[in-house]
Amino acid sequence: MDLDKKTDEDLMVLTQQGNAAAYEVLFKRHDRAIYGFLLRKTRQPEYASELFQETWLKVHRGRHTYRQGQAFRPWLYGIALNATRDAGRQASRRVDTVELSIDKPVAAERHADRLTLEQAIDLLPDTLRDAFLLGAVHGLDHREVAEQLNISPDNARARISRARSFLRDHLGKHA
Amino acid sequence: MSEHDPVLEHLLGLGPDPGVEALASFAEVELPQGLAADTLALVQAERDSAPVPANRPGGWLKFVVAGVGVAAAALLVVHGSPDTGDVSSMTARGLEETTPAVALKMAADRGGELERFRDDQTYGPGDVLYFRYQVDGQGWVSLVHASPQGLVVLTQEPVDVGEADLTHAGQQVRWRIEDGDPDAVFALITSNDPVDAADLQTQLAAGLESGQTVDPGDLCAAAEQTGRRCDAVRVTTREDTP
C-alpha cells in the first residue's frame, strides 16, 4: 500500500484503524504548515513547539472523533487553533515577538518583502489574523474558516478582506 | 513590491491563488531541530502505553502536569471512587443528552501522601489535586475551574470509553493549591468534538452569577444547558496547613 499517494482523509481513516505509518505520513505532510500556523499565532517558538506537540498528540488521541468523509485539514487546524485558545495557559504567558526565518530559496527582495509582511501580520488584531492565517495563508475556504472561528462564511470573507486591506496599507501596496 | 512575487500578491489580495505548492513556501516553517522526532516519539509512547517523556508546559501559574500518573492512578483505584456515582446511572439535566456521561474522581497529595479526595475536608497551600475521569463514550472532556475569581477551561483532552487519569501531553494533570486560593469548583464537561475554550467559558459564565461562590450543581446545570454533560466537585480551601 503506497500511503504517500493516499488522500489525507484516507490516511486519517487508516489512522483510526491503528495504522501508525498512515499517521506518520499525515504528520510529515502537514507538520511544517501546522508549526508555521502556531508560530505565527503565538510568536513564541517554545510555546509554538509545545502547542505543536499537543496538537499532534490530540490528533492521535482524538482520532476516533474524526468522522469519515470529513475534510481533514479543517479538522486538523481546528485542533491546532483550539490548542492556542487555552485561556489558562495564555493568561500566564508573556507576549513576545520572534522573527520568522524563511528557509525556502527566495530572492533577496522577496525575502525582505516577506519579512515585512510577517511583521505586518503580527500587527493584525487577533480576529483578523486568525481568519487571514487560516484562509489566505493555509488555504481553508470561507466556510471552513467560518466553522473554525464560529462565525458566518460572510463574516469570514469580510475578515480576510479586512486583513488584506490592513496589510496592503501597512506595506504601502495598492491594487 | 521589489519583484513579482505571486505568493505575496495573493496574500495581499492583489493576485490569483498561486497554488498550494507556492503558498507552502510561505505557510510552512521549518521545525526546530528534534521537534518532529520528539513529537512522533511521544505519540508512539502513547500507542505503546509506555510512560511518556512529555514536554512540560512551563509557565502555567498553577496548573501543571506531573509524571506520576501511574502511581496516582493505582492509588486512586486502591482508595476507590469518590462519591461521584456510577456513570451508567448518571443523567444530564437539560437538553438532549448526546455527549458522554462523565464522572470526575479526584485524589489529593497532602504532604507526600496520596489519598482519596473528600469534599467534606479542607485543603491548604501545598496540597496537590489529581483528576481522573470515567466516561461512557468517546469524545472530549474539558476540565473547568470556577471560583469567585473567574471561570477558566484549564485543558481539553480527547477521551475513550472507560476510566483513566486525566493527562495532558502524556503527563497527569494536577492542581497545586496556593496561599489565598478561594474555594473552587472543578468540573469535567464532555463534548463529542473539540470545543472552543473561550466559547465554553462564555456559555458557562452566562449561566452563573459572577463574583459568587460557585456551586457544583449550578456549574453543571450551566453546562447541561449547552447540551453537554458534566460532573463537578467543590474544593474547600483553608489558609494554612494544620
PDB file of C-alpha atoms in Angstrom, chain A:
ATOM      1  CA  MET A   1       0.000   0.000   0.000  1.00  0.00           C
ATOM      2  CA  ASP A   2       1.575   3.279  -1.116  1.00  0.00           C
ATOM      3  CA  LEU A   3       0.484   5.602   1.661  1.00  0.00           C
ATOM      4  CA  ASP A   4       2.088   8.651   0.056  1.00  0.00           C
ATOM      5  CA  LYS A   5      -0.486   8.534  -2.732  1.00  0.00           C
ATOM      6  CA  LYS A   6      -3.469   8.427  -0.419  1.00  0.00           C
ATOM      7  CA  THR A   7      -5.546  11.443   0.465  1.00  0.00           C
ATOM      8  CA  ASP A   8      -5.436  12.982   3.906  1.00  0.00           C
ATOM      9  CA  GLU A   9      -8.913  11.668   4.557  1.00  0.00           C
ATOM     10  CA  ASP A  10      -7.971   8.108   3.601  1.00  0.00           C
ATOM     11  CA  LEU A  11      -4.876   8.316   5.781  1.00  0.00           C
ATOM     12  CA  MET A  12      -6.944   9.535   8.701  1.00  0.00           C
ATOM     13  CA  VAL A  13      -9.302   6.585   8.368  1.00  0.00           C
ATOM     14  CA  LEU A  14      -6.304   4.263   8.329  1.00  0.00           C
ATOM     15  CA  THR A  15      -5.004   6.076  11.399  1.00  0.00           C
ATOM     16  CA  GLN A  16      -8.295   5.412  13.123  1.00  0.00           C
ATOM     17  CA  GLN A  17      -7.792   1.754  12.326  1.00  0.00           C
ATOM     18  CA  GLY A  18      -4.455   1.799  14.109  1.00  0.00           C
ATOM     19  CA  ASN A  19      -2.136   2.269  11.150  1.00  0.00           C
ATOM     20  CA  ALA A  20       0.810   4.135  12.656  1.00  0.00           C
ATOM     21  CA  ALA A  21       2.507   4.555   9.275  1.00  0.00           C
ATOM     22  CA  ALA A  22      -0.542   6.430   7.964  1.00  0.00           C
ATOM     23  CA  TYR A  23      -0.335   8.777  10.925  1.00  0.00           C
ATOM     24  CA  GLU A  24       3.323   9.463  10.168  1.00  0.00           C
ATOM     25  CA  VAL A  25       2.563  10.275   6.539  1.00  0.00           C
ATOM     26  CA  LEU A  26      -0.096  12.743   7.686  1.00  0.00           C
ATOM     27  CA  PHE A  27       2.343  14.197  10.186  1.00  0.00           C
ATOM     28  CA  LYS A  28       5.100  14.664   7.628  1.00  0.00           C
ATOM     29  CA  ARG A  29       2.639  16.114   5.136  1.00  0.00           C
ATOM     30  CA  HIS A  30       1.400  18.813   7.495  1.00  0.00           C
ATOM     31  CA  ASP A  31       3.998  19.274  10.219  1.00  0.00           C
ATOM     32  CA  ARG A  32       5.673  22.397   8.795  1.00  0.00           C
ATOM     33  CA  ALA A  33       2.366  24.054   7.960  1.00  0.00           C
ATOM     34  CA  ILE A  34       0.998  23.417  11.435  1.00  0.00           C
ATOM     35  CA  TYR A  35       4.197  24.679  13.016  1.00  0.00           C
ATOM     36  CA  GLY A  36       4.067  27.772  10.797  1.00  0.00           C
ATOM     37  CA  PHE A  37       0.475  28.393  11.836  1.00  0.00           C
ATOM     38  CA  LEU A  38       1.255  28.002  15.527  1.00  0.00           C
ATOM     39  CA  LEU A  39       4.405  30.127  15.338  1.00  0.00           C
ATOM     40  CA  ARG A  40       2.568  32.976  13.615  1.00  0.00           C
ATOM     41  CA  LYS A  41      -0.242  32.668  16.143  1.00  0.00           C
ATOM     42  CA  THR A  42       1.977  32.707  19.207  1.00  0.00           C
ATOM     43  CA  ARG A  43       5.230  34.368  18.082  1.00  0.00           C
ATOM     44  CA  GLN A  44       6.911  32.268  20.730  1.00  0.00           C
ATOM     45  CA  PRO A  45       8.960  29.376  19.363  1.00  0.00           C
ATOM     46  CA  GLU A  46       8.989  27.387  22.583  1.00  0.00           C
ATOM     47  CA  TYR A  47       5.281  27.844  23.095  1.00  0.00           C
ATOM     48  CA  ALA A  48       4.620  27.004  19.453  1.00  0.00           C
ATOM     49  CA  SER A  49       6.659  23.823  19.834  1.00  0.00           C
ATOM     50  CA  GLU A  50       4.692  22.885  22.921  1.00  0.00           C
ATOM     51  CA  LEU A  51       1.401  23.501  21.142  1.00  0.00           C
ATOM     52  CA  PHE A  52       2.695  21.591  18.124  1.00  0.00           C
ATOM     53  CA  GLN A  53       3.242  18.519  20.263  1.00  0.00           C
ATOM     54  CA  GLU A  54      -0.110  18.990  21.922  1.00  0.00           C
ATOM     55  CA  THR A  55      -1.826  19.282  18.557  1.00  0.00           C
ATOM     56  CA  TRP A  56      -0.372  16.067  17.182  1.00  0.00           C
ATOM     57  CA  LEU A  57      -0.974  14.188  20.403  1.00  0.00           C
ATOM     58  CA  LYS A  58      -4.591  15.267  20.205  1.00  0.00           C
ATOM     59  CA  VAL A  59      -4.807  14.157  16.614  1.00  0.00           C
ATOM     60  CA  HIS A  60      -3.723  10.743  17.850  1.00  0.00           C
ATOM     61  CA  ARG A  61      -5.870  10.695  20.956  1.00  0.00           C
ATOM     62  CA  GLY A  62      -8.862  12.201  19.222  1.00  0.00           C
ATOM     63  CA  ARG A  63      -8.652  10.075  16.083  1.00  0.00           C
ATOM     64  CA  HIS A  64     -11.921   8.389  16.977  1.00  0.00           C
ATOM     65  CA  THR A  65     -13.684  11.759  16.841  1.00  0.00           C
ATOM     66  CA  TYR A  66     -12.765  12.234  13.181  1.00  0.00           C
ATOM     67  CA  ARG A  67     -15.749  11.392  11.021  1.00  0.00           C
ATOM     68  CA  GLN A  68     -15.244   9.601   7.728  1.00  0.00           C
ATOM     69  CA  GLY A  69     -15.820  11.971   4.840  1.00  0.00           C
ATOM     70  CA  GLN A  70     -14.950  14.999   6.952  1.00  0.00           C
ATOM     71  CA  ALA A  71     -12.301  17.236   5.377  1.00  0.00           C
ATOM     72  CA  PHE A  72      -9.077  16.544   7.248  1.00  0.00           C
ATOM     73  CA  ARG A  73      -7.313  19.897   7.083  1.00  0.00           C
ATOM     74  CA  PRO A  74     -10.056  21.971   8.743  1.00  0.00           C
ATOM     75  CA  TRP A  75     -10.306  19.286  11.443  1.00  0.00           C
ATOM     76  CA  LEU A  76      -6.540  19.436  11.968  1.00  0.00           C
ATOM     77  CA  TYR A  77      -6.415  23.236  12.066  1.00  0.00           C
ATOM     78  CA  GLY A  78      -9.368  23.214  14.434  1.00  0.00           C
ATOM     79  CA  ILE A  79      -7.352  21.157  16.892  1.00  0.00           C
ATOM     80  CA  ALA A  80      -4.331  23.436  16.473  1.00  0.00           C
ATOM     81  CA  LEU A  81      -6.436  26.564  16.873  1.00  0.00           C
ATOM     82  CA  ASN A  82      -8.094  25.167  19.935  1.00  0.00           C
ATOM     83  CA  ALA A  83      -4.719  24.438  21.467  1.00  0.00           C
ATOM     84  CA  THR A  84      -3.841  28.112  21.171  1.00  0.00           C
ATOM     85  CA  ARG A  85      -7.056  29.120  22.868  1.00  0.00           C
ATOM     86  CA  ASP A  86      -6.348  27.517  26.190  1.00  0.00           C
ATOM     87  CA  ALA A  87      -7.072  30.572  28.251  1.00  0.00           C
ATOM     88  CA  GLY A  88      -5.448  29.233  31.349  1.00  0.00           C
ATOM     89  CA  ARG A  89      -2.182  28.979  29.552  1.00  0.00           C
ATOM     90  CA  GLN A  90      -2.424  32.161  27.545  1.00  0.00           C
ATOM     91  CA  ALA A  91      -3.057  34.140  30.696  1.00  0.00           C
ATOM     92  CA  SER A  92       0.288  33.200  32.126  1.00  0.00           C
ATOM     93  CA  ARG A  93       2.320  33.849  29.028  1.00  0.00           C
ATOM     94  CA  ARG A  94       4.333  36.904  28.295  1.00  0.00           C
ATOM     95  CA  VAL A  95       3.676  38.496  24.961  1.00  0.00           C
ATOM     96  CA  ASP A  96       6.804  38.295  22.885  1.00  0.00           C
ATOM     97  CA  THR A  97       7.814  38.512  19.295  1.00  0.00           C
ATOM     98  CA  VAL A  98      10.087  36.488  17.114  1.00  0.00           C
ATOM     99  CA  GLU A  99      11.292  36.967  13.610  1.00  0.00           C
ATOM    100  CA  LEU A 100      10.338  34.065  11.418  1.00  0.00           C
ATOM    101  CA  SER A 101      13.098  32.610   9.325  1.00  0.00           C
ATOM    102  CA  ILE A 102      12.361  31.857   5.723  1.00  0.00           C
ATOM    103  CA  ASP A 103      14.291  28.806   4.725  1.00  0.00           C
ATOM    104  CA  LYS A 104      12.861  28.387   1.260  1.00  0.00           C
ATOM    105  CA  PRO A 105      15.043  29.733  -1.527  1.00  0.00           C
ATOM    106  CA  VAL A 106      13.562  33.066  -2.452  1.00  0.00           C
ATOM    107  CA  ALA A 107      15.154  36.095  -3.998  1.00  0.00           C
ATOM    108  CA  ALA A 108      16.591  38.641  -1.611  1.00  0.00           C
ATOM    109  CA  GLU A 109      13.952  41.235  -2.493  1.00  0.00           C
ATOM    110  CA  ARG A 110      11.188  38.715  -1.947  1.00  0.00           C
ATOM    111  CA  HIS A 111      12.778  37.709   1.312  1.00  0.00           C
ATOM    112  CA  ALA A 112      12.687  41.293   2.506  1.00  0.00           C
ATOM    113  CA  ASP A 113       9.093  41.729   1.390  1.00  0.00           C
ATOM    114  CA  ARG A 114       8.035  38.572   3.124  1.00  0.00           C
ATOM    115  CA  LEU A 115       9.720  39.561   6.345  1.00  0.00           C
ATOM    116  CA  THR A 116       7.932  42.891   6.163  1.00  0.00           C
ATOM    117  CA  LEU A 117       4.689  41.006   5.636  1.00  0.00           C
ATOM    118  CA  GLU A 118       5.457  38.813   8.652  1.00  0.00           C
ATOM    119  CA  GLN A 119       5.859  41.911  10.775  1.00  0.00           C
ATOM    120  CA  ALA A 120       2.607  43.322   9.444  1.00  0.00           C
ATOM    121  CA  ILE A 121       0.753  40.077  10.146  1.00  0.00           C
ATOM    122  CA  ASP A 122       1.947  40.362  13.706  1.00  0.00           C
ATOM    123  CA  LEU A 123       0.195  43.714  13.953  1.00  0.00           C
ATOM    124  CA  LEU A 124      -3.165  42.344  12.854  1.00  0.00           C
ATOM    125  CA  PRO A 125      -5.862  42.145  15.521  1.00  0.00           C
ATOM    126  CA  ASP A 126      -6.359  38.533  16.635  1.00  0.00           C
ATOM    127  CA  THR A 127      -9.718  38.166  14.944  1.00  0.00           C
ATOM    128  CA  LEU A 128      -8.358  39.267  11.586  1.00  0.00           C
ATOM    129  CA  ARG A 129      -5.107  37.354  11.981  1.00  0.00           C
ATOM    130  CA  ASP A 130      -6.875  34.056  12.673  1.00  0.00           C
ATOM    131  CA  ALA A 131      -9.064  34.432   9.612  1.00  0.00           C
ATOM    132  CA  PHE A 132      -6.145  35.556   7.452  1.00  0.00           C
ATOM    133  CA  LEU A 133      -3.854  32.722   8.528  1.00  0.00           C
ATOM    134  CA  LEU A 134      -6.493  30.050   8.079  1.00  0.00           C
ATOM    135  CA  GLY A 135      -7.985  31.379   4.869  1.00  0.00           C
ATOM    136  CA  ALA A 136      -5.268  33.205   2.954  1.00  0.00           C
ATOM    137  CA  VAL A 137      -2.106  31.510   4.186  1.00  0.00           C
ATOM    138  CA  HIS A 138      -3.306  27.964   4.819  1.00  0.00           C
ATOM    139  CA  GLY A 139      -5.951  27.807   2.140  1.00  0.00           C
ATOM    140  CA  LEU A 140      -9.100  26.925   4.054  1.00  0.00           C
ATOM    141  CA  ASP A 141     -12.196  28.114   2.248  1.00  0.00           C
ATOM    142  CA  HIS A 142     -14.548  30.686   3.756  1.00  0.00           C
ATOM    143  CA  ARG A 143     -16.953  28.073   5.036  1.00  0.00           C
ATOM    144  CA  GLU A 144     -14.139  26.145   6.704  1.00  0.00           C
ATOM    145  CA  VAL A 145     -12.684  29.304   8.235  1.00  0.00           C
ATOM    146  CA  ALA A 146     -16.155  30.235   9.463  1.00  0.00           C
ATOM    147  CA  GLU A 147     -16.617  26.862  11.143  1.00  0.00           C
ATOM    148  CA  GLN A 148     -13.312  27.108  12.962  1.00  0.00           C
ATOM    149  CA  LEU A 149     -13.969  30.637  14.166  1.00  0.00           C
ATOM    150  CA  ASN A 150     -17.665  30.153  14.898  1.00  0.00           C
ATOM    151  CA  ILE A 151     -18.668  32.944  12.579  1.00  0.00           C
ATOM    152  CA  SER A 152     -20.646  33.114   9.336  1.00  0.00           C
ATOM    153  CA  PRO A 153     -18.951  32.499   5.977  1.00  0.00           C
ATOM    154  CA  ASP A 154     -19.707  36.104   5.028  1.00  0.00           C
ATOM    155  CA  ASN A 155     -18.026  37.280   8.189  1.00  0.00           C
ATOM    156  CA  ALA A 156     -15.028  35.050   7.455  1.00  0.00           C
ATOM    157  CA  ARG A 157     -14.747  36.526   3.971  1.00  0.00           C
ATOM    158  CA  ALA A 158     -15.023  40.030   5.383  1.00  0.00           C
ATOM    159  CA  ARG A 159     -12.332  39.416   7.989  1.00  0.00           C
ATOM    160  CA  ILE A 160      -9.895  38.073   5.412  1.00  0.00           C
ATOM    161  CA  SER A 161     -10.628  41.014   3.164  1.00  0.00           C
ATOM    162  CA  ARG A 162     -10.101  43.488   6.016  1.00  0.00           C
ATOM    163  CA  ALA A 163      -6.873  41.753   6.955  1.00  0.00           C
ATOM    164  CA  ARG A 164      -5.593  42.044   3.403  1.00  0.00           C
ATOM    165  CA  SER A 165      -6.556  45.687   3.305  1.00  0.00           C
ATOM    166  CA  PHE A 166      -4.726  46.271   6.593  1.00  0.00           C
ATOM    167  CA  LEU A 167      -1.626  44.524   5.281  1.00  0.00           C
ATOM    168  CA  ARG A 168      -1.684  46.427   1.984  1.00  0.00           C
ATOM    169  CA  ASP A 169      -1.918  49.701   3.844  1.00  0.00           C
ATOM    170  CA  HIS A 170       0.893  48.703   6.148  1.00  0.00           C
ATOM    171  CA  LEU A 171       3.118  47.661   3.267  1.00  0.00           C
ATOM    172  CA  GLY A 172       2.079  50.595   1.104  1.00  0.00           C
ATOM    173  CA  LYS A 173       0.795  48.302  -1.612  1.00  0.00           C
ATOM    174  CA  HIS A 174      -2.319  49.075  -3.543  1.00  0.00           C
ATOM    175  CA  ALA A 175      -4.184  47.397  -6.346  1.00  0.00           C
TER     176      ALA A 175
END
